[in-house]
Short mmCIF file of C-alpha atoms in Angstrom, two decimals:
data_model
loop_
_atom_site.label_atom_id
_atom_site.label_comp_id
_atom_site.label_asym_id
_atom_site.label_seq_id
_atom_site.Cartn_x
_atom_site.Cartn_y
_atom_site.Cartn_z
CA MET A 117 -0.11 -0.72 0.17
CA VAL A 118 3.09 2.25 1.00
CA ALA A 119 4.91 1.47 -2.71
CA SER A 120 1.62 1.79 -4.17
CA ALA A 121 0.61 5.55 -2.64
CA ALA A 122 3.92 6.76 -3.77
CA SER A 123 4.15 6.04 -6.95
CA ALA A 124 0.83 7.38 -7.49
CA GLN A 125 2.66 10.71 -6.39
CA HIS A 126 4.45 10.24 -9.20
CA ARG A 127 3.70 12.48 -11.94
CA LEU A 128 5.55 11.95 -15.28
CA LEU A 129 4.88 15.11 -17.74
CA SER A 130 5.46 15.90 -20.76
CA LEU A 131 6.93 19.87 -21.85
CA ARG A 132 3.22 21.00 -22.65
CA GLU A 133 1.71 19.61 -20.24
CA CYS A 134 4.98 21.52 -17.96
CA LEU A 135 4.05 24.44 -19.78
CA GLU A 136 0.25 24.59 -19.65
CA GLN A 137 0.50 24.22 -15.57
CA GLY A 138 3.32 26.96 -15.26
CA LEU A 139 0.64 29.80 -17.35
CA GLU A 140 -1.77 28.95 -16.04
CA ASN A 141 -0.86 29.29 -11.73
CA ASN A 142 2.36 30.86 -12.06
CA TYR A 143 1.75 34.09 -9.45
CA GLU A 144 4.51 36.86 -11.33
CA ILE A 145 2.04 35.79 -14.91
CA LEU A 146 -1.36 36.89 -13.01
CA ILE A 147 0.04 39.94 -11.50
CA GLN A 148 1.70 40.92 -14.23
CA ARG A 149 -2.26 40.55 -16.14
CA ASN A 150 -4.14 41.76 -13.53
CA GLU A 151 -1.09 45.23 -14.06
CA GLU A 152 -2.03 45.69 -18.22
CA ARG A 153 -5.54 45.72 -16.87
CA ILE A 154 -4.88 48.53 -15.16
CA SER A 155 -3.11 50.16 -17.77
CA ASP A 156 -6.22 48.97 -20.08
CA ASN A 157 -8.56 50.69 -18.30
CA ASN A 158 -6.56 53.89 -17.73
CA ALA A 159 -6.12 54.74 -21.06
CA THR A 160 -8.95 56.35 -21.51
CA ARG A 161 -9.77 60.35 -22.74
CA ALA A 162 -11.49 60.89 -19.32
CA SER A 163 -8.58 59.62 -16.92
CA ALA A 164 -6.35 62.40 -19.51
CA GLY A 165 -8.52 64.84 -18.54
CA MET A 166 -10.09 65.16 -21.97
CA LEU A 167 -13.89 65.66 -20.96
CA PRO A 168 -15.56 67.74 -18.83
CA THR A 169 -16.19 67.28 -15.18
CA LEU A 170 -19.19 67.75 -13.48
CA ASP A 171 -19.60 68.63 -9.98
CA LEU A 172 -22.84 68.57 -7.43
CA SER A 173 -22.21 70.48 -4.33
CA ALA A 174 -24.90 71.60 -1.88
CA GLY A 175 -23.92 72.53 1.87
CA TYR A 176 -26.55 73.43 4.68
CA ALA A 177 -26.14 75.91 7.64
CA GLY A 178 -28.48 76.22 10.51
CA SER A 179 -27.94 78.40 14.26
CA ALA A 180 -29.54 78.27 17.35
CA ASP A 181 -30.00 81.28 18.93
CA ARG A 182 -30.82 82.42 22.74
CA THR A 183 -31.98 86.25 23.18
CA THR A 184 -32.80 87.74 25.96
CA THR A 185 -34.50 91.09 26.16
CA LYS A 186 -34.85 93.50 29.10
CA PRO A 187 -38.09 95.79 28.74
CA GLU A 188 -38.09 99.31 30.46
CA SER A 189 -40.71 98.02 32.52
CA GLY A 190 -41.03 94.35 33.38
CA ALA A 191 -38.94 91.54 33.88
CA ASN A 192 -36.17 90.16 31.29
CA VAL A 193 -37.98 88.16 28.47
CA VAL A 194 -36.01 85.45 26.62
CA ASP A 195 -36.87 84.07 23.73
CA LYS A 196 -35.69 80.46 23.01
CA ALA A 197 -36.92 80.12 19.41
CA VAL A 198 -34.83 82.34 17.42
CA TYR A 199 -32.60 79.10 15.05
CA ASP A 200 -31.91 80.42 11.27
CA GLN A 201 -30.80 78.26 8.77
CA SER A 202 -29.77 77.81 4.85
CA VAL A 203 -29.36 75.48 2.03
CA ASP A 204 -27.52 75.99 -0.87
CA VAL A 205 -26.96 73.70 -3.69
CA GLY A 206 -26.04 74.13 -7.39
CA LEU A 207 -24.01 71.84 -10.28
CA SER A 208 -20.40 73.38 -12.04
CA LEU A 209 -18.73 72.27 -15.04
CA ASN A 210 -15.72 72.36 -15.52
CA TRP A 211 -13.73 71.84 -18.83
CA THR A 212 -10.23 72.89 -20.17
CA ILE A 213 -10.01 73.26 -24.30
CA PHE A 214 -7.08 73.37 -24.42
CA ASP A 215 -4.06 73.69 -22.50
CA GLY A 216 -0.64 73.69 -24.56
CA LEU A 217 -1.79 70.16 -25.97
CA ARG A 218 -0.43 68.38 -22.68
CA LEU A 219 -4.05 66.72 -22.36
CA GLN A 220 -3.53 65.55 -25.76
CA THR A 221 0.14 64.44 -24.80
CA ASN A 222 -0.88 62.26 -21.86
CA TYR A 223 -3.31 60.26 -23.41
CA ALA A 224 -0.67 59.28 -25.78
CA LYS A 225 1.24 58.40 -23.34
CA LEU A 226 -1.72 56.76 -21.34
CA ARG A 227 -1.69 54.61 -24.60
CA GLU A 228 2.28 54.07 -24.53
CA MET A 229 2.23 52.58 -20.80
CA GLN A 230 -0.90 50.42 -22.77
CA ARG A 231 0.81 48.40 -25.09
CA VAL A 232 4.17 48.60 -22.97
CA GLY A 233 1.93 46.68 -20.20
CA ASN A 234 1.23 43.83 -23.26
CA LEU A 235 4.33 43.90 -23.80
CA GLN A 236 5.43 43.57 -20.44
CA THR A 237 2.94 40.85 -20.16
CA ARG A 238 4.29 38.92 -23.25
CA LEU A 239 7.78 39.85 -22.20
CA ALA A 240 6.67 37.29 -18.33
CA ILE A 241 5.24 34.18 -20.20
CA GLU A 242 8.19 34.57 -22.91
CA ASP A 243 10.55 34.56 -19.81
CA LEU A 244 8.40 31.95 -17.71
CA VAL A 245 8.48 29.60 -20.58
CA ALA A 246 12.08 29.75 -21.54
CA ASN A 247 12.45 29.11 -17.79
CA ILE A 248 10.68 26.36 -17.55
CA THR A 249 11.69 24.55 -20.33
CA ALA A 250 15.44 24.90 -19.84
CA GLU A 251 14.65 23.89 -16.68
CA TYR A 252 12.80 20.23 -18.34
CA TYR A 253 15.83 19.43 -20.50
CA ASN A 254 18.10 20.56 -17.35
CA LEU A 255 16.09 17.88 -15.95
CA ILE A 256 16.22 15.29 -18.48
CA GLN A 257 20.28 16.66 -18.70
CA GLN A 258 20.37 15.77 -14.91
CA THR A 259 18.33 12.29 -15.05
CA ILE A 260 20.59 11.23 -17.57
CA ARG A 261 23.58 11.67 -15.57
CA LEU A 262 22.09 10.07 -12.44
CA LYS A 263 21.32 6.94 -14.71
CA ASN A 264 24.83 6.82 -15.48
CA TYR A 265 26.77 7.19 -11.61
CA ARG A 266 24.35 4.41 -10.39
CA TYR A 267 25.92 2.28 -13.52
CA ALA A 268 28.94 3.30 -11.93
CA VAL A 269 28.59 3.40 -9.16
CA ALA A 270 27.48 -0.72 -9.73
CA LEU A 271 30.55 -0.98 -11.81
CA SER A 272 32.70 0.63 -8.70
CA ARG A 273 31.06 -2.38 -6.43
CA GLU A 274 31.28 -5.13 -9.02
CA ARG A 275 35.57 -4.71 -9.18
CA LEU A 276 34.99 -4.50 -5.63
CA ARG A 277 33.81 -7.14 -4.79
CA ILE A 278 36.66 -8.77 -7.12
CA THR A 279 39.03 -7.03 -5.23
CA GLU A 280 38.47 -8.46 -2.15
CA GLU A 281 37.88 -11.91 -3.65
CA ARG A 282 41.60 -11.96 -5.63
CA PHE A 283 43.26 -9.54 -2.59
CA ARG A 284 41.85 -12.76 -0.05
CA ILE A 285 44.14 -15.75 -2.69
CA GLY A 286 46.59 -13.75 -2.61
CA SER A 287 46.39 -11.93 -6.58
CA PHE A 288 45.74 -8.90 -5.62
CA SER A 289 47.62 -6.62 -3.35
CA ARG A 290 46.54 -4.70 -0.58
CA LEU A 291 47.10 -0.94 -2.51
CA ASP A 292 44.60 -2.68 -4.95
CA LEU A 293 42.02 -3.68 -2.82
CA LEU A 294 42.31 0.34 -0.78
CA GLN A 295 42.78 1.63 -4.57
CA ALA A 296 38.75 -0.24 -5.37
CA ARG A 297 37.54 1.09 -2.33
CA VAL A 298 38.35 4.56 -3.06
CA ASP A 299 37.12 3.85 -6.26
CA PHE A 300 34.13 3.08 -4.70
CA ASN A 301 33.65 6.25 -2.25
CA ALA A 302 34.58 8.63 -5.34
CA ASP A 303 31.79 7.10 -7.16
CA SER A 304 28.92 6.41 -4.69
CA SER A 305 29.31 9.93 -3.98
CA GLN A 306 28.88 11.45 -7.08
CA TYR A 307 25.99 9.74 -7.18
CA MET A 308 24.77 11.49 -4.55
CA THR A 309 25.31 14.40 -5.85
CA GLN A 310 23.70 14.07 -8.47
CA GLN A 311 20.61 12.40 -6.70
CA GLU A 312 20.77 16.41 -5.17
CA LEU A 313 21.14 18.20 -7.87
CA VAL A 314 18.06 16.29 -9.73
CA SER A 315 15.89 16.91 -6.62
CA ALA A 316 17.34 20.62 -7.17
CA SER A 317 16.07 20.95 -10.42
CA ARG A 318 12.82 18.91 -9.33
CA ILE A 319 11.75 21.17 -6.49
CA ARG A 320 12.53 24.42 -9.28
CA MET A 321 10.15 22.64 -11.82
CA ASN A 322 7.68 22.58 -9.15
CA GLU A 323 8.28 26.06 -8.47
CA LEU A 324 8.29 26.80 -11.66
CA MET A 325 4.72 25.11 -12.28
CA ALA A 326 3.47 27.32 -8.94
CA ASN A 327 2.51 23.55 -7.25
CA LYS A 328 1.42 23.68 -4.15
CA ASN A 329 3.85 20.74 -2.85
CA ILE A 330 7.52 21.86 -4.31
CA ASN A 331 8.47 18.47 -3.63
CA GLU A 332 5.71 16.73 -5.74
CA ARG A 333 7.22 14.04 -7.07
CA CYS A 334 8.08 14.80 -11.21
CA SER A 335 10.00 13.62 -14.10
CA ALA A 336 10.49 14.36 -17.60
CA ARG A 337 8.69 13.02 -19.98
CA ASP A 338 10.96 12.85 -22.85
CA SER A 339 14.17 11.25 -21.95
CA VAL A 340 16.03 12.43 -25.05
CA ILE A 341 17.34 16.13 -26.10
CA TRP A 342 16.21 17.23 -29.39
CA VAL A 343 18.65 19.57 -31.10
CA ASN A 344 16.33 22.44 -34.08
CA GLY A 345 19.86 21.82 -36.74
CA MET A 346 17.82 23.36 -38.91
CA LEU A 347 18.13 27.10 -37.32
CA GLU A 348 20.14 29.53 -38.56
CA TRP A 349 22.15 33.05 -37.68
CA ASP A 350 21.08 35.79 -40.18
CA SER A 351 17.36 33.96 -39.77
CA LEU A 352 17.26 34.40 -36.02
CA ALA A 353 19.29 37.55 -35.06
CA SER A 354 16.56 39.45 -38.22
CA GLN A 355 14.04 37.85 -35.82
CA THR A 356 15.30 38.92 -33.02
CA ALA A 357 16.08 42.50 -34.02
CA ALA A 358 12.04 42.72 -35.34
CA THR A 359 10.37 40.99 -32.56
CA ASN A 360 12.14 40.97 -29.09
CA VAL A 361 10.25 42.29 -26.36
CA ALA A 362 13.16 44.18 -24.55
CA LEU A 363 13.49 45.93 -27.61
CA LEU A 364 9.87 46.87 -28.20
CA ILE A 365 9.41 48.44 -24.29
CA ALA A 366 13.12 49.89 -24.92
CA ASP A 367 11.05 51.52 -28.15
CA ARG A 368 8.16 52.38 -25.97
CA ASN A 369 10.29 54.05 -23.13
CA THR A 370 12.14 56.63 -25.69
CA ALA A 371 8.55 57.05 -26.81
CA LEU A 372 7.82 57.93 -23.20
CA SER A 373 10.47 59.94 -23.28
CA GLU A 374 9.69 62.21 -26.30
CA LEU A 375 6.23 62.44 -24.81
CA ASP A 376 7.65 63.52 -21.13
CA LEU A 377 9.38 66.53 -23.31
CA LYS A 378 6.20 67.71 -25.47
CA ALA A 379 4.06 67.72 -22.32
CA VAL A 380 6.90 70.05 -20.16
CA LYS A 381 7.21 72.34 -23.68
CA SER A 382 3.14 72.83 -23.30
CA ARG A 383 3.45 74.78 -20.81
CA ASN A 384 4.86 78.04 -23.55
CA TYR A 385 1.46 77.26 -23.92
CA PRO A 386 -1.88 79.63 -22.91
CA TYR A 387 -4.40 77.49 -21.22
CA LEU A 388 -8.02 77.85 -22.92
CA GLN A 389 -11.04 76.78 -19.51
CA LEU A 390 -14.52 77.01 -18.82
CA MET A 391 -16.13 76.93 -16.21
CA LEU A 392 -20.01 77.22 -15.01
CA TYR A 393 -21.85 76.82 -11.48
CA ALA A 394 -25.48 77.11 -11.97
CA GLN A 395 -27.18 77.11 -8.72
CA LEU A 396 -30.34 75.05 -8.54
CA PHE A 397 -31.65 75.47 -5.00
CA ARG A 398 -31.44 78.24 -2.29
CA ARG A 399 -32.61 78.63 0.37
CA TRP A 400 -33.45 80.87 4.29
CA GLY A 401 -35.83 80.53 6.78
CA ALA A 402 -36.19 80.74 10.43
#
């Protein structure tokens, strides 16, 4: 029962399965997608201040006074019913018609920031895909090395057994026996070190896939690293220059810097604002 439970917890994953799980659950991707939605929502004319604003204001004030009057004859007269109050309701319209093209510049900046947000999400996805792919093939490589070290340990163990038997019959010297033990210990040490490397690679894979149990036993379904022999340097260089996300983000940052300079220059132009106020209701009373 224990062995079956342990085998049930072991997962054999393909690269596609690792990528799908990582893109769905990785926290950095989720955070970046939320930030992209924020930049999309901010890229509006209203956020840039190009639309008029309508403000409704209301006020109420009241005061109670206690007055005492003293006539020429008779007792003091106290009036407790003096209560003054006022209600005021107004509507104001503010609209910046022209401010040296600063509003248009702000709107262009928001659009550029929206593009940068999209590129940042794309960059995060590409980085995650690259990290998962690299770690997946690293796990394959470390697993192959572990098999080789396991085979080396088996050979060293057999060599040590043969050396011990031949030492007993006097065919080998004690130096040969000690050398065989040193080789066996060295191979065993390398095998245990390789086991730690495989475990570290497996934990890293679980972290990239945002697995709740980072110690979950998983292994790569593939056993061989296939290399594409059809790659050409000139084609890769041209595609990188045209589609590399880091370069595209750098271009967008350059455009944002130019827009910042344009916004500063807009201070040299006159401003034109429209302000209207309408009093909807006003009342005094006692």
